[in-house]
Coordinates of C-alpha atoms in Angstrom, one line a residue:
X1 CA 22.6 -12.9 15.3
X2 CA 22.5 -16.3 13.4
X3 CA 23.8 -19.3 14.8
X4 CA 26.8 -19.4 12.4
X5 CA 27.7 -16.1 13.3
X6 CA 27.1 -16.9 17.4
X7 CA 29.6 -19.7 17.0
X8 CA 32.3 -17.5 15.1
X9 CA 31.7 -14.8 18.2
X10 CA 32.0 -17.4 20.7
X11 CA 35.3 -19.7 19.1
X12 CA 37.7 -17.4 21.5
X13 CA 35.6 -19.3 24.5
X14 CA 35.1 -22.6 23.1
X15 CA 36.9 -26.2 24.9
X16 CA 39.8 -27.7 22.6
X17 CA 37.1 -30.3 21.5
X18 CA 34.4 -28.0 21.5
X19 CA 36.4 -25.6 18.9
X20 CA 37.1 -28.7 16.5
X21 CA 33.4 -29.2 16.6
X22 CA 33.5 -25.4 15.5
X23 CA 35.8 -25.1 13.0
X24 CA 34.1 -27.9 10.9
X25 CA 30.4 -26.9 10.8
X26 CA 32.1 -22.9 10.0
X27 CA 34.1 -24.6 7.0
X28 CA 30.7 -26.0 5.5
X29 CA 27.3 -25.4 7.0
X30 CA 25.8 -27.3 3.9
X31 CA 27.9 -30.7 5.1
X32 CA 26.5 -29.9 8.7
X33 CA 23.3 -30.4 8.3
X34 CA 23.4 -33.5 6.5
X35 CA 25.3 -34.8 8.6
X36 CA 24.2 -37.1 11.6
X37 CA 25.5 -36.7 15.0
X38 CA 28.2 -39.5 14.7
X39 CA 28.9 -38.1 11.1
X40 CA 30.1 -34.8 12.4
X41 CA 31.8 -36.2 15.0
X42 CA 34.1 -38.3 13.4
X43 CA 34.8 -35.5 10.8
X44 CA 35.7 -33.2 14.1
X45 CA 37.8 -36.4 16.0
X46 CA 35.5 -35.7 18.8
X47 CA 33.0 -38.1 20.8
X48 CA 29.1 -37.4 20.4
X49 CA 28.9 -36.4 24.2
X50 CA 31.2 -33.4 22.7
X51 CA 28.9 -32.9 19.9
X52 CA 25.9 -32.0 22.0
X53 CA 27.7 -29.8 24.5
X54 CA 28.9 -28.0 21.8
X55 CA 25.1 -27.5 20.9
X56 CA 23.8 -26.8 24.2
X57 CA 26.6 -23.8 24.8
X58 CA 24.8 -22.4 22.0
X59 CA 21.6 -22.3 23.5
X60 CA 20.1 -25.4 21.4
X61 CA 18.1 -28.0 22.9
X62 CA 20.8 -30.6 20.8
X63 CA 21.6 -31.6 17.7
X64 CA 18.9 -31.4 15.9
X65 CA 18.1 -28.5 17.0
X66 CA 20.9 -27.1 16.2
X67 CA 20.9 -28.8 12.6
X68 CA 17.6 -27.1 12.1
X69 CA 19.1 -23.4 13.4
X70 CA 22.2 -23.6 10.7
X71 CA 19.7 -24.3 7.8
X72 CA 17.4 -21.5 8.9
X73 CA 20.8 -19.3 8.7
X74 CA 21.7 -20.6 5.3
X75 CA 17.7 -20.4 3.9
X76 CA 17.0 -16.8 5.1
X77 CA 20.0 -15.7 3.2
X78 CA 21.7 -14.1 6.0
X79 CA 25.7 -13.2 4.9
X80 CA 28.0 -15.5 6.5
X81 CA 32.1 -16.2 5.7
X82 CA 34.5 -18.0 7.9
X83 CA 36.7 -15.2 8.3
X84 CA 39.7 -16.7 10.5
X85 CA 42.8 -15.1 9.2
X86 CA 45.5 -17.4 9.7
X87 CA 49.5 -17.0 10.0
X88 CA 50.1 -19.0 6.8
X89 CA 47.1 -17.4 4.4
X90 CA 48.5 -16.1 1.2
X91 CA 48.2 -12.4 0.5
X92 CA 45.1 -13.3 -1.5
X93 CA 44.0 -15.6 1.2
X94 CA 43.8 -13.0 4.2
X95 CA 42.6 -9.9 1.3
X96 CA 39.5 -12.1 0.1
X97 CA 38.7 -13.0 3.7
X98 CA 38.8 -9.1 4.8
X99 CA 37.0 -7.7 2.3
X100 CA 34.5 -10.7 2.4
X101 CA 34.4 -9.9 6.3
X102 CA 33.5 -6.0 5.5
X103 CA 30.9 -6.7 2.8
X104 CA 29.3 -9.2 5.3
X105 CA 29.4 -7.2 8.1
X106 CA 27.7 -4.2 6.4
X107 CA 24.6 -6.6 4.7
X108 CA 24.2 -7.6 7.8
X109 CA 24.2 -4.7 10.1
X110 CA 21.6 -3.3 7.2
X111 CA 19.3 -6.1 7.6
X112 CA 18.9 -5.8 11.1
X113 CA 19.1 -1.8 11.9
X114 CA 16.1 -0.4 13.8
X115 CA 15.3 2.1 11.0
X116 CA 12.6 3.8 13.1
X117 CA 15.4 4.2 15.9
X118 CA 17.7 5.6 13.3
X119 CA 14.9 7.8 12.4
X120 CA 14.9 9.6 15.8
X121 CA 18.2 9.8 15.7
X122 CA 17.9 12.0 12.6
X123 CA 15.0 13.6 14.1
X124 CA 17.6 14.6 17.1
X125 CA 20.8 15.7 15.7
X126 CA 18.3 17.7 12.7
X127 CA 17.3 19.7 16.3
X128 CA 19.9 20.0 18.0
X129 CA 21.4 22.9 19.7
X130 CA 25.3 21.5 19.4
X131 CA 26.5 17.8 18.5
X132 CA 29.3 16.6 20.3
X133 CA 31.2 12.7 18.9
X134 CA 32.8 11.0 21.1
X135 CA 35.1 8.2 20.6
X136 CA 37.9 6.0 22.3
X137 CA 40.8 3.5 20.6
X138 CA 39.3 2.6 17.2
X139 CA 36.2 4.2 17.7
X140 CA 38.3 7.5 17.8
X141 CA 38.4 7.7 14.2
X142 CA 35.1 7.5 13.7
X143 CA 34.2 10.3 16.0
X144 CA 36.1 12.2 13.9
X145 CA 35.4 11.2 10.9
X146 CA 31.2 12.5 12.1
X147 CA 33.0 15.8 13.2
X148 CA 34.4 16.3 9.6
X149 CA 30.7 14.9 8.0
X150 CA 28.6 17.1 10.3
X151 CA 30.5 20.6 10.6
X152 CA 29.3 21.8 7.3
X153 CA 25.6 21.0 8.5
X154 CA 25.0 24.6 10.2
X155 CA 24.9 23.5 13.5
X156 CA 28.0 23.6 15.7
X157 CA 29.9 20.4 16.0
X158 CA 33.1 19.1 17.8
X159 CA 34.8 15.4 18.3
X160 CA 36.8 14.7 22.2
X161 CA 38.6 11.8 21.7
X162 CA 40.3 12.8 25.4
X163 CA 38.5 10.8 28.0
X164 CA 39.2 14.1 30.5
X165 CA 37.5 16.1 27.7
X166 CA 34.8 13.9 27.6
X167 CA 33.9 14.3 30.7
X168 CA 34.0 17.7 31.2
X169 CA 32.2 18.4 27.9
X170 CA 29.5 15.8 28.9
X171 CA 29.3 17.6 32.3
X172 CA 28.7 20.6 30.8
X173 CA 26.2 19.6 28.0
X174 CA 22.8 21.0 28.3
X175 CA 19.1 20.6 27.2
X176 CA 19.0 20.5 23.3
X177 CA 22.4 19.1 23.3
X178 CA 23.0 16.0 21.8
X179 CA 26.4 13.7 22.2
X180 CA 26.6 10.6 20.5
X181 CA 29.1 8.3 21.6
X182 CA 30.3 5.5 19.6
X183 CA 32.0 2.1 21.2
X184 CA 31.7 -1.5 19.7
X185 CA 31.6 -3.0 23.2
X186 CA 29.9 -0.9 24.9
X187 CA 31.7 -1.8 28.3
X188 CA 34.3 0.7 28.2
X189 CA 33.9 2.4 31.9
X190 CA 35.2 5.9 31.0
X191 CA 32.7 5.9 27.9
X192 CA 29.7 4.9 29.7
X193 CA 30.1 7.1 32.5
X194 CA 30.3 10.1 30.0
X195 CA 27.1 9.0 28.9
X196 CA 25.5 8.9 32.2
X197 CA 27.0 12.3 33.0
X198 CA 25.4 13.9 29.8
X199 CA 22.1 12.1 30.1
X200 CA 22.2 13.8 34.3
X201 CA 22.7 17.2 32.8
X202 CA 19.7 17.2 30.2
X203 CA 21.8 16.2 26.7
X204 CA 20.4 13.6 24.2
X205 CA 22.6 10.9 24.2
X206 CA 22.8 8.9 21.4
X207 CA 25.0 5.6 21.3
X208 CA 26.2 3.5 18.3
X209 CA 27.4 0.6 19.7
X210 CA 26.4 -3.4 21.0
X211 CA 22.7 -4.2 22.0
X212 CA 22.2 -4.4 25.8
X213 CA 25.4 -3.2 26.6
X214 CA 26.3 -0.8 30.0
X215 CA 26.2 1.9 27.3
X216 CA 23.3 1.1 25.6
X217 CA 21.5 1.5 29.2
X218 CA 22.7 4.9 30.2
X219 CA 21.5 6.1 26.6
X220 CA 18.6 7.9 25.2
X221 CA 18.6 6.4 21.9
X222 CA 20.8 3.3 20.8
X223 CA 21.7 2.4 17.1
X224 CA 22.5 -1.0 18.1
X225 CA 24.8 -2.8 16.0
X226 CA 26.5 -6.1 16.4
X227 CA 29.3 -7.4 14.5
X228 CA 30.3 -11.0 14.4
X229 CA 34.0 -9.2 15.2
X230 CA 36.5 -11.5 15.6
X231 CA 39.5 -10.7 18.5
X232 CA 42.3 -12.6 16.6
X233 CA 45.1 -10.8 16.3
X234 CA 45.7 -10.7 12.6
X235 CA 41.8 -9.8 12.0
X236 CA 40.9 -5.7 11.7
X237 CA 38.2 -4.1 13.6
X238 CA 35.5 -4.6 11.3
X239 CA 33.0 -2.9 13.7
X240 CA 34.5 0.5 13.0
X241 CA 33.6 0.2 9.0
X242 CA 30.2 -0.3 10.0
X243 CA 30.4 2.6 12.1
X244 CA 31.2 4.9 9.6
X245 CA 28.6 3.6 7.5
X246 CA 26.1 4.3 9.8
X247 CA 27.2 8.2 10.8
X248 CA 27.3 8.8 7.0
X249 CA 23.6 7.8 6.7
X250 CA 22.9 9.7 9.6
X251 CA 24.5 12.9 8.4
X252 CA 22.6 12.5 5.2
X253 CA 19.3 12.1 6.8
X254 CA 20.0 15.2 8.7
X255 CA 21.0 17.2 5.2
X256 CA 17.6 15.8 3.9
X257 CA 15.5 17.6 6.9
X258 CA 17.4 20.6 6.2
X259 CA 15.3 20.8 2.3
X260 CA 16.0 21.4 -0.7
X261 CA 17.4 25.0 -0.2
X262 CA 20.2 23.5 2.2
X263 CA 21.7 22.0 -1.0
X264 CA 23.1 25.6 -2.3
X265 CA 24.7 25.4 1.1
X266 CA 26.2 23.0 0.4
X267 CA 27.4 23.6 -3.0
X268 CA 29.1 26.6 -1.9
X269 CA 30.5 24.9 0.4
X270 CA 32.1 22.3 -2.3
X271 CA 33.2 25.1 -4.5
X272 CA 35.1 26.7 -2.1
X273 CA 37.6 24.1 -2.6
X274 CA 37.8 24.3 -6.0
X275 CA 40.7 26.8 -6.1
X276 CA 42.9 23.5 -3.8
X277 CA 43.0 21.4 -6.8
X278 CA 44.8 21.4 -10.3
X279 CA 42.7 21.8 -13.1
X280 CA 42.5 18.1 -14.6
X281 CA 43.6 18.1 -18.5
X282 CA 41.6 17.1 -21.0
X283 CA 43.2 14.5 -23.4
X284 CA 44.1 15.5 -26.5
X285 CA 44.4 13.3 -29.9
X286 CA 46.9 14.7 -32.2

């Protein structure tokens, strides 16, 4: 995670002073790091003192320092938009911001994916036995979403979003199993103990969700991905489009290790719908 993108994670945690400090280096990095100490804080209305605490609750040795960390964000290119939705945006406003949020979210979450990790992951669900998603809140839809991407892969597939479900599933999951759980956090309780009770009876677990967290501990392989996700109240989870990028890579490197003769599978598979749909009329000139 870049420093810009730290102190848009950490605003919700931030002093009064410390978030005016914020708010102007996230409205223009450029200006930041010409700026001098006393520059910035007299654009923020805040004493120097304030200045360098802000820096130092960011892990910096001061202002320089800190300088030096938002220019190495800006030079390596790394995506970055102040994406604070506020009450009086216009609907262009908040739209731009959203979509700005979602295109930055997904450059960056494909810059720093661990694609030999995603590679076992492939390696795993190509061999399993059964592949069960789970999913809570948000992350339900996701779960689901992977039940509806994987089911036409040939090997048997269900999505709990039901924590008692989950736990009973995961209880009852075997060797050659594999459950992937998906949770942005990673600190919801009833999610990682399903993971711990899977991993105890022999599954694979597999866990899309926030580096280091309780989940990614109790789990056999972990797509870590972390969002610069903002909790305001007006702000959507971005985390969860991410998500579903990431299970529709994995089910296509799954139909990949299946060959070239999976595709006819798949093709009758797509025809079958044919017969749902109207035939589409071809325009005519009189």
């Amino acid at each position: 995670m870049n420093i810009l993108q730290k102190i848009q994670k950490t605003r919700p945690f931030l002093s009064k002073s410390e978030l005016k400090v914020a708010d102007v280096v996230l409205a223009d990095p450029n200006a930041t790091i010409r700026s001098s100490i006393a520059a910035l804080a007299r654009t923020a209305d805040v004493s120097e003192p304030t200045v360098n605490r802000f820096c130092r609750s960011l892990d910096c040795t001061g202002f320089p320092d800190f300088k030096l960390r938002v220019a190495q964000s800006l030079a390596n290119g790394t995506p970055y938009v102040n994406s604070n939705v506020e009450a009086n945006d216009s609907v262009r406003d908040f739209s731009v911001k959203i979509f700005e949020m979602t295109m930055a979210a997904l450059e960056d979450a494909k810059s720093n994916l661990d694609y030999e990790v995603l590679g076992r992951a492939i390696d795993a669900l190509a061999g399993a036995r059964k592949i069960e998603f789970y999913g809570l809140g948000a992350s339900a839809s996701v779960a689901l979403d992977a039940q509806h991407k994987f089911f036409r892969l040939n090997t048997p597939v269900v999505a709990y979003t039901d924590v008692m479900v989950q736990r009973m599933s995961a209880a009852s999951a075997g060797r050659g199993d594999v459950i992937v759980l998906i949770s942005y956090t990673g600190r919801t309780i009833a999610t990682v103990e399903s993971a711990k009770l899977a991993r105890e009876a022999g599954a694979t677990v597999i866990s899309i969700t926030m580096p280091n967290s309780p989940l990614a501990q109790h789990s056999s392989i972990v797509l870590a991905v972390e969002t610069s996700e903002d909790t305001d109240v007006y702000t959507p989870a971005i985390s969860r489009l991410v998500h579903l990028t990431i299970i529709d890579v994995l089910a296509t490197g799954v139909t990949l290790k299946r060959g070239p003769d999976f595709v006819e599978h798949l093709k009758k598979i797509k025809n079958s719908l044919k017969a749902t749909r109207f035939i589409k009329e071809e325009s005519r000139s009189e």
